[in-house]
């Protein structure tokens, strides 16, 4: 965690079901669909001074359903659609049973981002559509927002720990977060 004068808050955002439409084991750029509000949400976050960092579990790689190159092609297409609005993509290729530290709700991806960027975790957020995204925020000691897109509506009914913000989608979460006191 950084406390330097140059540190910036980050929005750690889940990919599938939050930033883009949920496609089970998305492996082809042709199947990629950004939500219609994604570009506006990312622009608002950037204009509000946040780093926008994608943290995504991609066990399809570990299951040999698709390769790392396929995933990188999808990330390049997302970046092109968002005019470079994402500061970085971090991913975990391991299976859920792998016990690795990088798979959410573990903190490996957030720690890697903090090593690469001067991030003010005290003012940072995690946004996602699953319970494990909220748990990632809690584990990192940052605020969290849950969106109702993707698996959000189903997961919101099963949660024990509640996020700081419940939102219909990424744009709604973004609007609420930018109004939150910093």
JSON list of C-alpha atoms in Angstrom, two decimals:
[
{"chain": "A", "resi": 1, "resn": "UNK", "atom": "CA", "xyz": [0.00, 0.00, 0.00]},
{"chain": "A", "resi": 2, "resn": "UNK", "atom": "CA", "xyz": [1.30, 3.40, -0.91]},
{"chain": "A", "resi": 3, "resn": "UNK", "atom": "CA", "xyz": [0.87, 6.68, 0.88]},
{"chain": "A", "resi": 4, "resn": "UNK", "atom": "CA", "xyz": [3.05, 8.87, -1.32]},
{"chain": "A", "resi": 5, "resn": "UNK", "atom": "CA", "xyz": [1.72, 12.17, -2.65]},
{"chain": "A", "resi": 6, "resn": "UNK", "atom": "CA", "xyz": [1.75, 10.73, -6.17]},
{"chain": "A", "resi": 7, "resn": "UNK", "atom": "CA", "xyz": [-0.33, 7.66, -5.40]},
{"chain": "A", "resi": 8, "resn": "UNK", "atom": "CA", "xyz": [-3.68, 7.27, -7.12]},
{"chain": "A", "resi": 9, "resn": "UNK", "atom": "CA", "xyz": [-6.75, 5.31, -6.14]},
{"chain": "A", "resi": 10, "resn": "UNK", "atom": "CA", "xyz": [-7.60, 2.34, -8.32]},
{"chain": "A", "resi": 11, "resn": "UNK", "atom": "CA", "xyz": [-10.78, 0.67, -9.41]},
{"chain": "A", "resi": 12, "resn": "UNK", "atom": "CA", "xyz": [-10.10, -3.04, -9.61]},
{"chain": "A", "resi": 13, "resn": "UNK", "atom": "CA", "xyz": [-12.78, -4.32, -11.94]},
{"chain": "A", "resi": 14, "resn": "UNK", "atom": "CA", "xyz": [-13.82, -7.85, -12.77]},
{"chain": "A", "resi": 15, "resn": "UNK", "atom": "CA", "xyz": [-13.98, -8.60, -16.49]},
{"chain": "A", "resi": 16, "resn": "UNK", "atom": "CA", "xyz": [-16.70, -11.13, -17.35]},
{"chain": "A", "resi": 17, "resn": "UNK", "atom": "CA", "xyz": [-20.18, -10.08, -16.28]},
{"chain": "A", "resi": 18, "resn": "UNK", "atom": "CA", "xyz": [-18.98, -6.66, -15.07]},
{"chain": "A", "resi": 19, "resn": "UNK", "atom": "CA", "xyz": [-16.94, -4.94, -17.81]},
{"chain": "A", "resi": 20, "resn": "UNK", "atom": "CA", "xyz": [-18.20, -7.20, -20.61]},
{"chain": "A", "resi": 21, "resn": "UNK", "atom": "CA", "xyz": [-21.14, -9.53, -21.05]},
{"chain": "A", "resi": 22, "resn": "UNK", "atom": "CA", "xyz": [-20.79, -12.95, -19.48]},
{"chain": "A", "resi": 23, "resn": "UNK", "atom": "CA", "xyz": [-19.86, -15.62, -22.03]},
{"chain": "A", "resi": 24, "resn": "UNK", "atom": "CA", "xyz": [-18.97, -18.96, -20.49]},
{"chain": "A", "resi": 25, "resn": "UNK", "atom": "CA", "xyz": [-15.21, -19.42, -21.10]},
{"chain": "A", "resi": 26, "resn": "UNK", "atom": "CA", "xyz": [-14.92, -16.53, -23.56]},
{"chain": "A", "resi": 27, "resn": "UNK", "atom": "CA", "xyz": [-12.22, -17.57, -25.99]},
{"chain": "A", "resi": 28, "resn": "UNK", "atom": "CA", "xyz": [-12.91, -15.72, -29.24]},
{"chain": "A", "resi": 29, "resn": "UNK", "atom": "CA", "xyz": [-12.88, -11.99, -29.97]},
{"chain": "A", "resi": 30, "resn": "UNK", "atom": "CA", "xyz": [-15.96, -12.55, -32.16]},
{"chain": "A", "resi": 31, "resn": "UNK", "atom": "CA", "xyz": [-17.95, -13.49, -29.02]},
{"chain": "A", "resi": 32, "resn": "UNK", "atom": "CA", "xyz": [-16.82, -10.42, -27.04]},
{"chain": "A", "resi": 33, "resn": "UNK", "atom": "CA", "xyz": [-19.61, -7.97, -26.18]},
{"chain": "A", "resi": 34, "resn": "UNK", "atom": "CA", "xyz": [-18.98, -4.86, -24.14]},
{"chain": "A", "resi": 35, "resn": "UNK", "atom": "CA", "xyz": [-21.97, -3.60, -22.24]},
{"chain": "A", "resi": 36, "resn": "UNK", "atom": "CA", "xyz": [-23.35, -0.41, -23.84]},
{"chain": "A", "resi": 37, "resn": "UNK", "atom": "CA", "xyz": [-22.44, 1.56, -20.68]},
{"chain": "A", "resi": 38, "resn": "UNK", "atom": "CA", "xyz": [-18.86, 0.28, -20.27]},
{"chain": "A", "resi": 39, "resn": "UNK", "atom": "CA", "xyz": [-17.06, 3.03, -22.21]},
{"chain": "A", "resi": 40, "resn": "UNK", "atom": "CA", "xyz": [-18.94, 5.78, -20.36]},
{"chain": "A", "resi": 41, "resn": "UNK", "atom": "CA", "xyz": [-18.17, 4.15, -16.99]},
{"chain": "A", "resi": 42, "resn": "UNK", "atom": "CA", "xyz": [-14.46, 3.80, -17.74]},
{"chain": "A", "resi": 43, "resn": "UNK", "atom": "CA", "xyz": [-14.25, 7.39, -19.00]},
{"chain": "A", "resi": 44, "resn": "UNK", "atom": "CA", "xyz": [-15.97, 8.67, -15.83]},
{"chain": "A", "resi": 45, "resn": "UNK", "atom": "CA", "xyz": [-13.56, 6.71, -13.64]},
{"chain": "A", "resi": 46, "resn": "UNK", "atom": "CA", "xyz": [-10.54, 8.01, -15.54]},
{"chain": "A", "resi": 47, "resn": "UNK", "atom": "CA", "xyz": [-11.86, 11.59, -15.45]},
{"chain": "A", "resi": 48, "resn": "UNK", "atom": "CA", "xyz": [-12.34, 11.18, -11.68]},
{"chain": "A", "resi": 49, "resn": "UNK", "atom": "CA", "xyz": [-8.66, 10.32, -11.21]},
{"chain": "A", "resi": 50, "resn": "UNK", "atom": "CA", "xyz": [-8.85, 6.54, -10.82]},
{"chain": "A", "resi": 51, "resn": "UNK", "atom": "CA", "xyz": [-6.59, 3.94, -12.32]},
{"chain": "A", "resi": 52, "resn": "UNK", "atom": "CA", "xyz": [-8.79, 1.29, -13.97]},
{"chain": "A", "resi": 53, "resn": "UNK", "atom": "CA", "xyz": [-7.31, -2.16, -13.50]},
{"chain": "A", "resi": 54, "resn": "UNK", "atom": "CA", "xyz": [-8.95, -5.39, -14.63]},
{"chain": "A", "resi": 55, "resn": "UNK", "atom": "CA", "xyz": [-8.47, -8.42, -12.37]},
{"chain": "A", "resi": 56, "resn": "UNK", "atom": "CA", "xyz": [-9.90, -11.60, -13.84]},
{"chain": "A", "resi": 57, "resn": "UNK", "atom": "CA", "xyz": [-9.91, -15.32, -13.08]},
{"chain": "A", "resi": 58, "resn": "UNK", "atom": "CA", "xyz": [-9.39, -17.19, -16.36]},
{"chain": "A", "resi": 59, "resn": "UNK", "atom": "CA", "xyz": [-9.47, -20.87, -15.49]},
{"chain": "A", "resi": 60, "resn": "UNK", "atom": "CA", "xyz": [-10.32, -21.68, -19.12]},
{"chain": "A", "resi": 61, "resn": "UNK", "atom": "CA", "xyz": [-6.56, -21.45, -19.68]},
{"chain": "A", "resi": 62, "resn": "UNK", "atom": "CA", "xyz": [-5.85, -23.99, -16.93]},
{"chain": "A", "resi": 63, "resn": "UNK", "atom": "CA", "xyz": [-8.60, -26.23, -18.30]},
{"chain": "A", "resi": 64, "resn": "UNK", "atom": "CA", "xyz": [-7.03, -26.03, -21.79]},
{"chain": "A", "resi": 65, "resn": "UNK", "atom": "CA", "xyz": [-10.28, -24.64, -23.24]},
{"chain": "A", "resi": 66, "resn": "UNK", "atom": "CA", "xyz": [-8.36, -21.70, -24.71]},
{"chain": "A", "resi": 67, "resn": "UNK", "atom": "CA", "xyz": [-4.85, -20.34, -24.62]},
{"chain": "A", "resi": 68, "resn": "UNK", "atom": "CA", "xyz": [-3.25, -17.30, -23.08]},
{"chain": "A", "resi": 69, "resn": "UNK", "atom": "CA", "xyz": [-2.90, -15.77, -26.56]},
{"chain": "A", "resi": 70, "resn": "UNK", "atom": "CA", "xyz": [-6.69, -15.98, -27.04]},
{"chain": "A", "resi": 71, "resn": "UNK", "atom": "CA", "xyz": [-7.22, -14.12, -23.76]},
{"chain": "A", "resi": 72, "resn": "UNK", "atom": "CA", "xyz": [-4.66, -11.45, -24.70]},
{"chain": "A", "resi": 73, "resn": "UNK", "atom": "CA", "xyz": [-6.46, -10.95, -28.04]},
{"chain": "A", "resi": 74, "resn": "UNK", "atom": "CA", "xyz": [-9.69, -10.34, -26.14]},
{"chain": "A", "resi": 75, "resn": "UNK", "atom": "CA", "xyz": [-7.94, -7.83, -23.84]},
{"chain": "A", "resi": 76, "resn": "UNK", "atom": "CA", "xyz": [-6.49, -6.04, -26.88]},
{"chain": "A", "resi": 77, "resn": "UNK", "atom": "CA", "xyz": [-9.99, -5.81, -28.39]},
{"chain": "A", "resi": 78, "resn": "UNK", "atom": "CA", "xyz": [-11.37, -4.43, -25.11]},
{"chain": "A", "resi": 79, "resn": "UNK", "atom": "CA", "xyz": [-8.57, -1.83, -25.02]},
{"chain": "A", "resi": 80, "resn": "UNK", "atom": "CA", "xyz": [-9.27, -0.84, -28.63]},
{"chain": "A", "resi": 81, "resn": "UNK", "atom": "CA", "xyz": [-12.99, -0.45, -27.90]},
{"chain": "A", "resi": 82, "resn": "UNK", "atom": "CA", "xyz": [-12.25, 1.63, -24.80]},
{"chain": "A", "resi": 83, "resn": "UNK", "atom": "CA", "xyz": [-9.54, 3.73, -26.48]},
{"chain": "A", "resi": 84, "resn": "UNK", "atom": "CA", "xyz": [-6.88, 2.51, -24.07]},
{"chain": "A", "resi": 85, "resn": "UNK", "atom": "CA", "xyz": [-8.93, 3.32, -20.97]},
{"chain": "A", "resi": 86, "resn": "UNK", "atom": "CA", "xyz": [-7.78, 0.27, -19.02]},
{"chain": "A", "resi": 87, "resn": "UNK", "atom": "CA", "xyz": [-4.48, 0.86, -17.22]},
{"chain": "A", "resi": 88, "resn": "UNK", "atom": "CA", "xyz": [-3.67, -2.84, -16.91]},
{"chain": "A", "resi": 89, "resn": "UNK", "atom": "CA", "xyz": [-5.06, -6.35, -17.10]},
{"chain": "A", "resi": 90, "resn": "UNK", "atom": "CA", "xyz": [-4.09, -8.99, -14.51]},
{"chain": "A", "resi": 91, "resn": "UNK", "atom": "CA", "xyz": [-5.29, -12.57, -14.78]},
{"chain": "A", "resi": 92, "resn": "UNK", "atom": "CA", "xyz": [-5.15, -15.88, -12.97]},
{"chain": "A", "resi": 93, "resn": "UNK", "atom": "CA", "xyz": [-4.98, -18.88, -15.33]},
{"chain": "A", "resi": 94, "resn": "UNK", "atom": "CA", "xyz": [-5.27, -21.48, -12.58]},
{"chain": "A", "resi": 95, "resn": "UNK", "atom": "CA", "xyz": [-8.10, -23.85, -11.73]},
{"chain": "A", "resi": 96, "resn": "UNK", "atom": "CA", "xyz": [-10.30, -23.05, -8.73]},
{"chain": "A", "resi": 97, "resn": "UNK", "atom": "CA", "xyz": [-8.84, -26.09, -6.97]},
{"chain": "A", "resi": 98, "resn": "UNK", "atom": "CA", "xyz": [-5.27, -24.93, -7.63]},
{"chain": "A", "resi": 99, "resn": "UNK", "atom": "CA", "xyz": [-4.86, -23.13, -4.31]},
{"chain": "A", "resi": 100, "resn": "UNK", "atom": "CA", "xyz": [-2.88, -20.28, -5.88]},
{"chain": "A", "resi": 101, "resn": "UNK", "atom": "CA", "xyz": [-2.62, -16.81, -4.36]},
{"chain": "A", "resi": 102, "resn": "UNK", "atom": "CA", "xyz": [-3.47, -15.01, -7.60]},
{"chain": "A", "resi": 103, "resn": "UNK", "atom": "CA", "xyz": [-7.01, -16.39, -8.00]},
{"chain": "A", "resi": 104, "resn": "UNK", "atom": "CA", "xyz": [-9.69, -14.14, -6.55]},
{"chain": "A", "resi": 105, "resn": "UNK", "atom": "CA", "xyz": [-10.52, -13.83, -3.71]},
{"chain": "A", "resi": 106, "resn": "UNK", "atom": "CA", "xyz": [-6.77, -14.16, -3.17]},
{"chain": "A", "resi": 107, "resn": "UNK", "atom": "CA", "xyz": [-4.77, -10.96, -3.46]},
{"chain": "A", "resi": 108, "resn": "UNK", "atom": "CA", "xyz": [-2.04, -11.91, -5.93]},
{"chain": "A", "resi": 109, "resn": "UNK", "atom": "CA", "xyz": [-3.40, -9.78, -8.77]},
{"chain": "A", "resi": 110, "resn": "UNK", "atom": "CA", "xyz": [-3.96, -6.76, -6.50]},
{"chain": "A", "resi": 111, "resn": "UNK", "atom": "CA", "xyz": [-0.47, -7.14, -5.04]},
{"chain": "A", "resi": 112, "resn": "UNK", "atom": "CA", "xyz": [0.99, -7.33, -8.55]},
{"chain": "A", "resi": 113, "resn": "UNK", "atom": "CA", "xyz": [-0.86, -4.15, -9.53]},
{"chain": "A", "resi": 114, "resn": "UNK", "atom": "CA", "xyz": [0.42, -2.40, -6.39]},
{"chain": "A", "resi": 115, "resn": "UNK", "atom": "CA", "xyz": [3.96, -3.42, -7.35]},
{"chain": "A", "resi": 116, "resn": "UNK", "atom": "CA", "xyz": [3.47, -1.98, -10.86]},
{"chain": "A", "resi": 117, "resn": "UNK", "atom": "CA", "xyz": [1.58, 1.21, -9.95]},
{"chain": "A", "resi": 118, "resn": "UNK", "atom": "CA", "xyz": [1.66, 3.70, -7.07]},
{"chain": "A", "resi": 119, "resn": "UNK", "atom": "CA", "xyz": [-1.81, 2.80, -5.74]},
{"chain": "A", "resi": 120, "resn": "UNK", "atom": "CA", "xyz": [-3.56, 4.38, -2.78]},
{"chain": "A", "resi": 121, "resn": "UNK", "atom": "CA", "xyz": [-5.46, 1.33, -1.51]},
{"chain": "A", "resi": 122, "resn": "UNK", "atom": "CA", "xyz": [-7.27, 3.38, 1.16]},
{"chain": "A", "resi": 123, "resn": "UNK", "atom": "CA", "xyz": [-9.18, 5.13, -1.65]},
{"chain": "A", "resi": 124, "resn": "UNK", "atom": "CA", "xyz": [-9.49, 2.13, -3.98]},
{"chain": "A", "resi": 125, "resn": "UNK", "atom": "CA", "xyz": [-12.44, -0.12, -4.86]},
{"chain": "A", "resi": 126, "resn": "UNK", "atom": "CA", "xyz": [-13.20, -3.59, -6.19]},
{"chain": "A", "resi": 127, "resn": "UNK", "atom": "CA", "xyz": [-16.21, -3.90, -8.55]},
{"chain": "A", "resi": 128, "resn": "UNK", "atom": "CA", "xyz": [-17.61, -7.23, -9.66]},
{"chain": "A", "resi": 129, "resn": "UNK", "atom": "CA", "xyz": [-20.63, -9.45, -10.18]},
{"chain": "A", "resi": 130, "resn": "UNK", "atom": "CA", "xyz": [-19.72, -12.34, -7.88]},
{"chain": "A", "resi": 131, "resn": "UNK", "atom": "CA", "xyz": [-19.40, -12.97, -4.17]},
{"chain": "A", "resi": 132, "resn": "UNK", "atom": "CA", "xyz": [-15.69, -13.64, -4.67]},
{"chain": "A", "resi": 133, "resn": "UNK", "atom": "CA", "xyz": [-15.25, -10.10, -6.03]},
{"chain": "A", "resi": 134, "resn": "UNK", "atom": "CA", "xyz": [-16.75, -8.65, -2.84]},
{"chain": "A", "resi": 135, "resn": "UNK", "atom": "CA", "xyz": [-14.55, -11.02, -0.81]},
{"chain": "A", "resi": 136, "resn": "UNK", "atom": "CA", "xyz": [-11.50, -9.83, -2.77]},
{"chain": "A", "resi": 137, "resn": "UNK", "atom": "CA", "xyz": [-12.29, -6.25, -1.76]},
{"chain": "A", "resi": 138, "resn": "UNK", "atom": "CA", "xyz": [-12.72, -7.28, 1.86]},
{"chain": "A", "resi": 139, "resn": "UNK", "atom": "CA", "xyz": [-9.48, -9.28, 1.82]},
{"chain": "A", "resi": 140, "resn": "UNK", "atom": "CA", "xyz": [-7.62, -6.29, 0.37]},
{"chain": "A", "resi": 141, "resn": "UNK", "atom": "CA", "xyz": [-9.12, -3.89, 2.91]},
{"chain": "A", "resi": 142, "resn": "UNK", "atom": "CA", "xyz": [-10.75, -1.80, 0.18]},
{"chain": "A", "resi": 143, "resn": "UNK", "atom": "CA", "xyz": [-14.34, -0.85, -0.54]},
{"chain": "A", "resi": 144, "resn": "UNK", "atom": "CA", "xyz": [-16.39, -3.02, -2.85]},
{"chain": "A", "resi": 145, "resn": "UNK", "atom": "CA", "xyz": [-19.30, -2.67, -5.23]},
{"chain": "A", "resi": 146, "resn": "UNK", "atom": "CA", "xyz": [-21.45, -5.47, -6.60]},
{"chain": "A", "resi": 147, "resn": "UNK", "atom": "CA", "xyz": [-23.23, -5.11, -9.94]},
{"chain": "A", "resi": 148, "resn": "UNK", "atom": "CA", "xyz": [-26.40, -6.95, -10.92]},
{"chain": "A", "resi": 149, "resn": "UNK", "atom": "CA", "xyz": [-25.13, -7.81, -14.40]},
{"chain": "A", "resi": 150, "resn": "UNK", "atom": "CA", "xyz": [-23.54, -11.20, -15.09]},
{"chain": "A", "resi": 151, "resn": "UNK", "atom": "CA", "xyz": [-24.03, -13.39, -12.01]},
{"chain": "A", "resi": 152, "resn": "UNK", "atom": "CA", "xyz": [-24.70, -10.41, -9.75]},
{"chain": "A", "resi": 153, "resn": "UNK", "atom": "CA", "xyz": [-28.42, -10.79, -9.24]},
{"chain": "A", "resi": 154, "resn": "UNK", "atom": "CA", "xyz": [-28.08, -14.48, -8.27]},
{"chain": "A", "resi": 155, "resn": "UNK", "atom": "CA", "xyz": [-25.01, -13.95, -6.10]},
{"chain": "A", "resi": 156, "resn": "UNK", "atom": "CA", "xyz": [-26.50, -10.94, -4.29]},
{"chain": "A", "resi": 157, "resn": "UNK", "atom": "CA", "xyz": [-29.10, -13.22, -2.72]},
{"chain": "A", "resi": 158, "resn": "UNK", "atom": "CA", "xyz": [-26.44, -15.59, -1.34]},
{"chain": "A", "resi": 159, "resn": "UNK", "atom": "CA", "xyz": [-24.02, -13.07, 0.18]},
{"chain": "A", "resi": 160, "resn": "UNK", "atom": "CA", "xyz": [-23.07, -13.01, 3.83]},
{"chain": "A", "resi": 161, "resn": "UNK", "atom": "CA", "xyz": [-20.71, -10.04, 3.65]},
{"chain": "A", "resi": 162, "resn": "UNK", "atom": "CA", "xyz": [-22.30, -7.03, 2.02]},
{"chain": "A", "resi": 163, "resn": "UNK", "atom": "CA", "xyz": [-20.52, -4.68, -0.38]},
{"chain": "A", "resi": 164, "resn": "UNK", "atom": "CA", "xyz": [-20.35, -0.94, 0.24]},
{"chain": "A", "resi": 165, "resn": "UNK", "atom": "CA", "xyz": [-22.36, -0.34, -2.95]},
{"chain": "A", "resi": 166, "resn": "UNK", "atom": "CA", "xyz": [-25.00, -2.41, -4.74]},
{"chain": "A", "resi": 167, "resn": "UNK", "atom": "CA", "xyz": [-25.52, -1.23, -8.32]},
{"chain": "A", "resi": 168, "resn": "UNK", "atom": "CA", "xyz": [-27.47, -2.22, -11.41]},
{"chain": "A", "resi": 169, "resn": "UNK", "atom": "CA", "xyz": [-24.36, -2.14, -13.61]},
{"chain": "A", "resi": 170, "resn": "UNK", "atom": "CA", "xyz": [-20.84, -0.78, -13.94]},
{"chain": "A", "resi": 171, "resn": "UNK", "atom": "CA", "xyz": [-22.00, 2.72, -14.83]},
{"chain": "A", "resi": 172, "resn": "UNK", "atom": "CA", "xyz": [-24.37, 2.86, -11.85]},
{"chain": "A", "resi": 173, "resn": "UNK", "atom": "CA", "xyz": [-21.54, 1.65, -9.58]},
{"chain": "A", "resi": 174, "resn": "UNK", "atom": "CA", "xyz": [-19.20, 4.23, -11.07]},
{"chain": "A", "resi": 175, "resn": "UNK", "atom": "CA", "xyz": [-21.63, 7.09, -10.48]},
{"chain": "A", "resi": 176, "resn": "UNK", "atom": "CA", "xyz": [-22.11, 6.00, -6.87]},
{"chain": "A", "resi": 177, "resn": "UNK", "atom": "CA", "xyz": [-18.37, 5.57, -6.27]},
{"chain": "A", "resi": 178, "resn": "UNK", "atom": "CA", "xyz": [-17.49, 8.99, -7.71]},
{"chain": "A", "resi": 179, "resn": "UNK", "atom": "CA", "xyz": [-19.95, 10.55, -5.23]},
{"chain": "A", "resi": 180, "resn": "UNK", "atom": "CA", "xyz": [-18.41, 8.62, -2.30]},
{"chain": "A", "resi": 181, "resn": "UNK", "atom": "CA", "xyz": [-16.27, 10.79, 0.00]},
{"chain": "A", "resi": 182, "resn": "UNK", "atom": "CA", "xyz": [-12.54, 10.36, -0.61]}
]
